[in-house]
PDB file of C-alpha atoms in Angstrom:
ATOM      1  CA  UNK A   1       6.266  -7.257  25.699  1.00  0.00           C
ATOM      2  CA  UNK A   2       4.665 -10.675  24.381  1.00  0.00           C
ATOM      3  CA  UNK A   3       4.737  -9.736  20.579  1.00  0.00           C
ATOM      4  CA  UNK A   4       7.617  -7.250  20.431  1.00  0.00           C
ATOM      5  CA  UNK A   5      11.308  -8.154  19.347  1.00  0.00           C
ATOM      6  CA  UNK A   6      13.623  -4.927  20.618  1.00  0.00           C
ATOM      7  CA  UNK A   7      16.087  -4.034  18.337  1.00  0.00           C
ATOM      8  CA  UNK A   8      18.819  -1.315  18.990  1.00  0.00           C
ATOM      9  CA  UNK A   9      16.245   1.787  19.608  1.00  0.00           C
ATOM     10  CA  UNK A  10      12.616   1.051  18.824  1.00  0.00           C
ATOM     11  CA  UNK A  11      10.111  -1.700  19.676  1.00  0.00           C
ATOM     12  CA  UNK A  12       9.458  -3.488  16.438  1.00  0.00           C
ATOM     13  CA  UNK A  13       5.895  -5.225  16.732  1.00  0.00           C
ATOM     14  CA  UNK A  14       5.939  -8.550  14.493  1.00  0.00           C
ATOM     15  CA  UNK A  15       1.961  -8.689  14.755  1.00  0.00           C
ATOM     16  CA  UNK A  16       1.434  -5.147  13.572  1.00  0.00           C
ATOM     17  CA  UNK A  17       3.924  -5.584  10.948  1.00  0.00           C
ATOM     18  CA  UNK A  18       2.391  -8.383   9.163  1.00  0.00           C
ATOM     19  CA  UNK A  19      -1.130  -7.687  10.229  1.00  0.00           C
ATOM     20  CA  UNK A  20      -0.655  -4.084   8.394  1.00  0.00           C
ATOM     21  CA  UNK A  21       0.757  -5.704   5.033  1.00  0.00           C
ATOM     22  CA  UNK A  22      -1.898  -8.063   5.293  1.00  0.00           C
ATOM     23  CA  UNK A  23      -4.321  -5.108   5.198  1.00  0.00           C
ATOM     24  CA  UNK A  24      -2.584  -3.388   2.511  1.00  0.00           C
ATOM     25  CA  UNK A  25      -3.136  -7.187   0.444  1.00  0.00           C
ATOM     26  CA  UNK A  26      -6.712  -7.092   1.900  1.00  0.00           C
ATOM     27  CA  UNK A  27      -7.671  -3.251   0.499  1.00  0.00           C
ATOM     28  CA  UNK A  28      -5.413  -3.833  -2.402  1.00  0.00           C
ATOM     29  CA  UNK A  29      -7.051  -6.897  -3.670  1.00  0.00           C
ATOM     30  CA  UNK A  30     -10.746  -5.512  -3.090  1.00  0.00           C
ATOM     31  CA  UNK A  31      -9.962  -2.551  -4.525  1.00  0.00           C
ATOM     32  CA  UNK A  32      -8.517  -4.134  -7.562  1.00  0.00           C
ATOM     33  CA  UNK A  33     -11.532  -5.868  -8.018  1.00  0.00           C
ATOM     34  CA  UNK A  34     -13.800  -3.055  -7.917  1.00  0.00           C
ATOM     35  CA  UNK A  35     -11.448  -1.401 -10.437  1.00  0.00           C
ATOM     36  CA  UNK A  36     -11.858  -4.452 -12.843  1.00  0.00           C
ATOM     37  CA  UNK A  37     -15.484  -5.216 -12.311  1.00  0.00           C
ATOM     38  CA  UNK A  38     -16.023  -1.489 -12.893  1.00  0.00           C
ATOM     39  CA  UNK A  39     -13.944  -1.802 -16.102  1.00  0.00           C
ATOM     40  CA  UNK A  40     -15.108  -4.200 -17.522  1.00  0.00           C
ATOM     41  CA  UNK A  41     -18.944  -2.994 -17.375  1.00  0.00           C
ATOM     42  CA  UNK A  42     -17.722  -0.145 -19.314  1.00  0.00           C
ATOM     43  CA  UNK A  43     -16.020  -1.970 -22.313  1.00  0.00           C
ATOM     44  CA  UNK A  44     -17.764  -4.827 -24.328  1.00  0.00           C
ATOM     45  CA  UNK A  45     -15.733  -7.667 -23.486  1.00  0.00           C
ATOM     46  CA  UNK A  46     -18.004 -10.228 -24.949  1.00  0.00           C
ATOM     47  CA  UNK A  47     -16.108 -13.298 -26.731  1.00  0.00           C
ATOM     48  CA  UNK A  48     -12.828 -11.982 -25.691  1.00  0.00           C
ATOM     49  CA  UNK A  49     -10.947 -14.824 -23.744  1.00  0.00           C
ATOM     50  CA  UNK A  50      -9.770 -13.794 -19.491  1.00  0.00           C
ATOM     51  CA  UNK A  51      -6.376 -13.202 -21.267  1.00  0.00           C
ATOM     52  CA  UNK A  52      -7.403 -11.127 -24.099  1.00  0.00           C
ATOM     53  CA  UNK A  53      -9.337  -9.122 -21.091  1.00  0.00           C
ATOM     54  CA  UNK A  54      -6.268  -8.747 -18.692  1.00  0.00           C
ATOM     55  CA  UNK A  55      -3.862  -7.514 -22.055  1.00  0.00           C
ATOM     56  CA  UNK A  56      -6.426  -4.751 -22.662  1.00  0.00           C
ATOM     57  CA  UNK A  57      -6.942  -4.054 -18.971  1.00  0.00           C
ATOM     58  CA  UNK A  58      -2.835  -3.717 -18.593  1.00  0.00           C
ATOM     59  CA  UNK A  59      -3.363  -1.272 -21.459  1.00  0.00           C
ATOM     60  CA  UNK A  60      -5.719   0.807 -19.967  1.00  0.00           C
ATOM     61  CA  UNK A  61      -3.832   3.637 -18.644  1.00  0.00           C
ATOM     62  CA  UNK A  62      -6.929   4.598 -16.445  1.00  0.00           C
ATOM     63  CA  UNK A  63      -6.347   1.353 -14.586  1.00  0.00           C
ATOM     64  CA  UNK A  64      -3.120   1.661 -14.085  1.00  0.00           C
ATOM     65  CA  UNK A  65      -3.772   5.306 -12.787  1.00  0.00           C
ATOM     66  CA  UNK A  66      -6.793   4.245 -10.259  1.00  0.00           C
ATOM     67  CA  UNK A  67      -4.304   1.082  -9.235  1.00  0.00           C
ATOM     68  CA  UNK A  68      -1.806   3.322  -8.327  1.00  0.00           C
ATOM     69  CA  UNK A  69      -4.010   5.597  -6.390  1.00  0.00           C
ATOM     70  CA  UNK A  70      -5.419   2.865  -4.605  1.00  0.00           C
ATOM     71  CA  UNK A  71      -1.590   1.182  -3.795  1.00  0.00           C
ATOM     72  CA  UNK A  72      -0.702   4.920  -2.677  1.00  0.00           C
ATOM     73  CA  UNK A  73      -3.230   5.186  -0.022  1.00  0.00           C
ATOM     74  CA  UNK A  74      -3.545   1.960   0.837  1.00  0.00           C
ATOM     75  CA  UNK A  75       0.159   2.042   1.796  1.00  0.00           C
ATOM     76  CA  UNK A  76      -0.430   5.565   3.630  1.00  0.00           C
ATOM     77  CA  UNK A  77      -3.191   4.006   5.783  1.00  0.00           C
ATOM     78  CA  UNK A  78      -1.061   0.762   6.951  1.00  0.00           C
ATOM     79  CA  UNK A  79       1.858   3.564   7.403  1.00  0.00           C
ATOM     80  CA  UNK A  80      -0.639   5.051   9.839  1.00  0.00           C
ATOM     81  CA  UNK A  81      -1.714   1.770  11.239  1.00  0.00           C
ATOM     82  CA  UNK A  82       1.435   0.474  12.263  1.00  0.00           C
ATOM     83  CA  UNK A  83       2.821   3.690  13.539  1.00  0.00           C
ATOM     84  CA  UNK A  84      -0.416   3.936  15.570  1.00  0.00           C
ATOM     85  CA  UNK A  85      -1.067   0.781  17.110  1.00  0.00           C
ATOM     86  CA  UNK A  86       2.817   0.453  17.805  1.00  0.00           C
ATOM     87  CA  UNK A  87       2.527   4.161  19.852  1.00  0.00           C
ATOM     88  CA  UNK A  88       5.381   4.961  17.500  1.00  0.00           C
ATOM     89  CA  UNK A  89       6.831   8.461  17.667  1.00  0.00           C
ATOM     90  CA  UNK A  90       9.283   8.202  14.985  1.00  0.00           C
ATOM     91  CA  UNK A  91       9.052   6.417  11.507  1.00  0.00           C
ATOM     92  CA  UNK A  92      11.188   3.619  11.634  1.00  0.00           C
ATOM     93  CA  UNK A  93       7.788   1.207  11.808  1.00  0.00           C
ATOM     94  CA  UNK A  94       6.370   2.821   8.589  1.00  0.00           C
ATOM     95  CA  UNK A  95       9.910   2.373   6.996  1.00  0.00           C
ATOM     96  CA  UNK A  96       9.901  -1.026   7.640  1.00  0.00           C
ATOM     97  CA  UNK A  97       6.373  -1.291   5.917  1.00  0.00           C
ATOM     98  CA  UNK A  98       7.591   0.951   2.867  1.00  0.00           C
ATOM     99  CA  UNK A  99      10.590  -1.451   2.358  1.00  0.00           C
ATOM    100  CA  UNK A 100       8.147  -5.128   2.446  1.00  0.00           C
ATOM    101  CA  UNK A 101       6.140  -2.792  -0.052  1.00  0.00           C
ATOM    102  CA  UNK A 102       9.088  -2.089  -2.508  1.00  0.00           C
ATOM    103  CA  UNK A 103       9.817  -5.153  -2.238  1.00  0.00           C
ATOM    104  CA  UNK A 104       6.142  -5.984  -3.734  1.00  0.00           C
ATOM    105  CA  UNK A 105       6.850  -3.365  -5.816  1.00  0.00           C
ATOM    106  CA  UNK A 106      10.041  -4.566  -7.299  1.00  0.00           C
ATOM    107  CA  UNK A 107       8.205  -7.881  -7.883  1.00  0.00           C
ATOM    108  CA  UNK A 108       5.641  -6.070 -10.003  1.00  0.00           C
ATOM    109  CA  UNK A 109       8.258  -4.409 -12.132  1.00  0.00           C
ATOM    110  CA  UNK A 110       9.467  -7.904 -13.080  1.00  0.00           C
ATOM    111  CA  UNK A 111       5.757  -9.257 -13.742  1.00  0.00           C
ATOM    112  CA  UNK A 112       4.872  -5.752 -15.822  1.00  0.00           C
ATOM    113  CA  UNK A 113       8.153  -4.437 -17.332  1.00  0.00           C
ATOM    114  CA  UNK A 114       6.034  -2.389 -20.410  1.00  0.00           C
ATOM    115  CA  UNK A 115       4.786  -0.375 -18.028  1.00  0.00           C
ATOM    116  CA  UNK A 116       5.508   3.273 -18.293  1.00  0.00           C
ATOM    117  CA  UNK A 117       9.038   4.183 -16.702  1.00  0.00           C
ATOM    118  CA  UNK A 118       7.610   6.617 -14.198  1.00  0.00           C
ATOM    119  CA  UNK A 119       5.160   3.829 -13.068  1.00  0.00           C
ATOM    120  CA  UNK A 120       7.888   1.707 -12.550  1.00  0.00           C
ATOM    121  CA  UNK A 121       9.937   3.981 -10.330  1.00  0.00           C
ATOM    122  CA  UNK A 122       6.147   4.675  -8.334  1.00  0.00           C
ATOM    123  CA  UNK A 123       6.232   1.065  -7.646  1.00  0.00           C
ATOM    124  CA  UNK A 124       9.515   1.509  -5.497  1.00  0.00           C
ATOM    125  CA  UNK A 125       9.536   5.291  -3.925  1.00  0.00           C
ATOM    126  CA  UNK A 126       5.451   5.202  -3.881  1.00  0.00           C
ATOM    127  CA  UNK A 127       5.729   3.155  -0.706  1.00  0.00           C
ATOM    128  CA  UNK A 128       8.400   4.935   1.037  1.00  0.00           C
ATOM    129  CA  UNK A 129       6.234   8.539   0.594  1.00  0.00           C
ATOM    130  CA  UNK A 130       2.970   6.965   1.449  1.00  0.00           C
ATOM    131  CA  UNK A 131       4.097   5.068   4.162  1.00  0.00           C
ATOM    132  CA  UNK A 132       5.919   8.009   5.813  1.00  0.00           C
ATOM    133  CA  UNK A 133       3.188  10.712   5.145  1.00  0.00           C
ATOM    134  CA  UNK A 134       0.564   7.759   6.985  1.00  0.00           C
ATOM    135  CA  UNK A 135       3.374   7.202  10.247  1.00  0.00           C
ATOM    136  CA  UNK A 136       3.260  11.651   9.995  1.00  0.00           C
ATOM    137  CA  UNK A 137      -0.485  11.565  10.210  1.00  0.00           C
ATOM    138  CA  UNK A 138       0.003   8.943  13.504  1.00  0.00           C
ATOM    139  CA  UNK A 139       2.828  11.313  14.706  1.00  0.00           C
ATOM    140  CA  UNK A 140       0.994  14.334  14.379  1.00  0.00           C
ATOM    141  CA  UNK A 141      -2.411  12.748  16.463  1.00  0.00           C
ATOM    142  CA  UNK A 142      -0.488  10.970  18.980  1.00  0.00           C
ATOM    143  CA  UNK A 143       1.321  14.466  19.864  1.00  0.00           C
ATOM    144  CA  UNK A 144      -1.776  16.460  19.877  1.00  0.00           C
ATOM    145  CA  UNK A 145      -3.721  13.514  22.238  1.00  0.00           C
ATOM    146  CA  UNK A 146      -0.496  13.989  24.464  1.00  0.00           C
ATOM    147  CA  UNK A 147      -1.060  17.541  24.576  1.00  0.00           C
ATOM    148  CA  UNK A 148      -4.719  17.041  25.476  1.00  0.00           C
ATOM    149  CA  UNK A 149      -3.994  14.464  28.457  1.00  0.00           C
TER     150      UNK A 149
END
């Protein structure tokens, strides 16, 4: 067990811990990207300073809907990811994913507190549903490749 701590009843893998919320950063942050350059080719934003361009982006409630959608399933594939390559059978791993997220969450409800209060409480129980519903999906293939072997 080189990269695994043991805690009271599960192996808790550091490396897929941090490598999956570096993935979520990695889709997150291309995805956001896409959602902006894709934005902005469909709005005249000539003149208009980068801040003048992020306060009508943060209006945008079509960005803020495909941001979300992209933070949900990003966050259901690393649930997935760390409850596969961990050969979890229970969702403890995912949970501990779902908390770092609400955690970036909670951090984004400081940065954007005019958001929409439904957004805001997305930004904290988003994670914990997507995260378990990606560590079910792991669950559910690891049983049925058990059943196979």
């Amino acid at each position: 067990m080189p990269n695994q701590t043991q805690f009271t009843s599960f192996n808790f893998s550091i490396k897929w811990t941090l490598l999956s919320l570096l993935t979520y950063i990695v889709l997150t942050v291309i995805g956001g990207f896409l959602i902006s350059n894709n934005w902005m080719s469909q709005h005249d934003i000539s003149g208009l300073s980068p801040q003048n361009i992020g306060i009508l982006m943060e209006r945008d409630t079509r960005v803020a809907l495909y941001t979300s959608i992209l933070g949900f399933i990003s966050a259901i594939f690393c649930g997935w990811l760390v409850t596969h390559k961990t050969k979890g059978t229970s969702y403890k791993a995912a949970l501990i994913i779902a908390g770092c997220l609400a955690i970036f969450g909670t951090i984004g409800i400081i940065i954007h507190p005019d958001h929409v209060v439904l957004h805001q409480v997305g930004k904290i129980v988003g994670p914990l549903m997507a995260c378990s519903i990606g560590a079910w999906i792991a669950i559910l293939r690891q049983k049925s490749k058990n059943k196979l072997a």
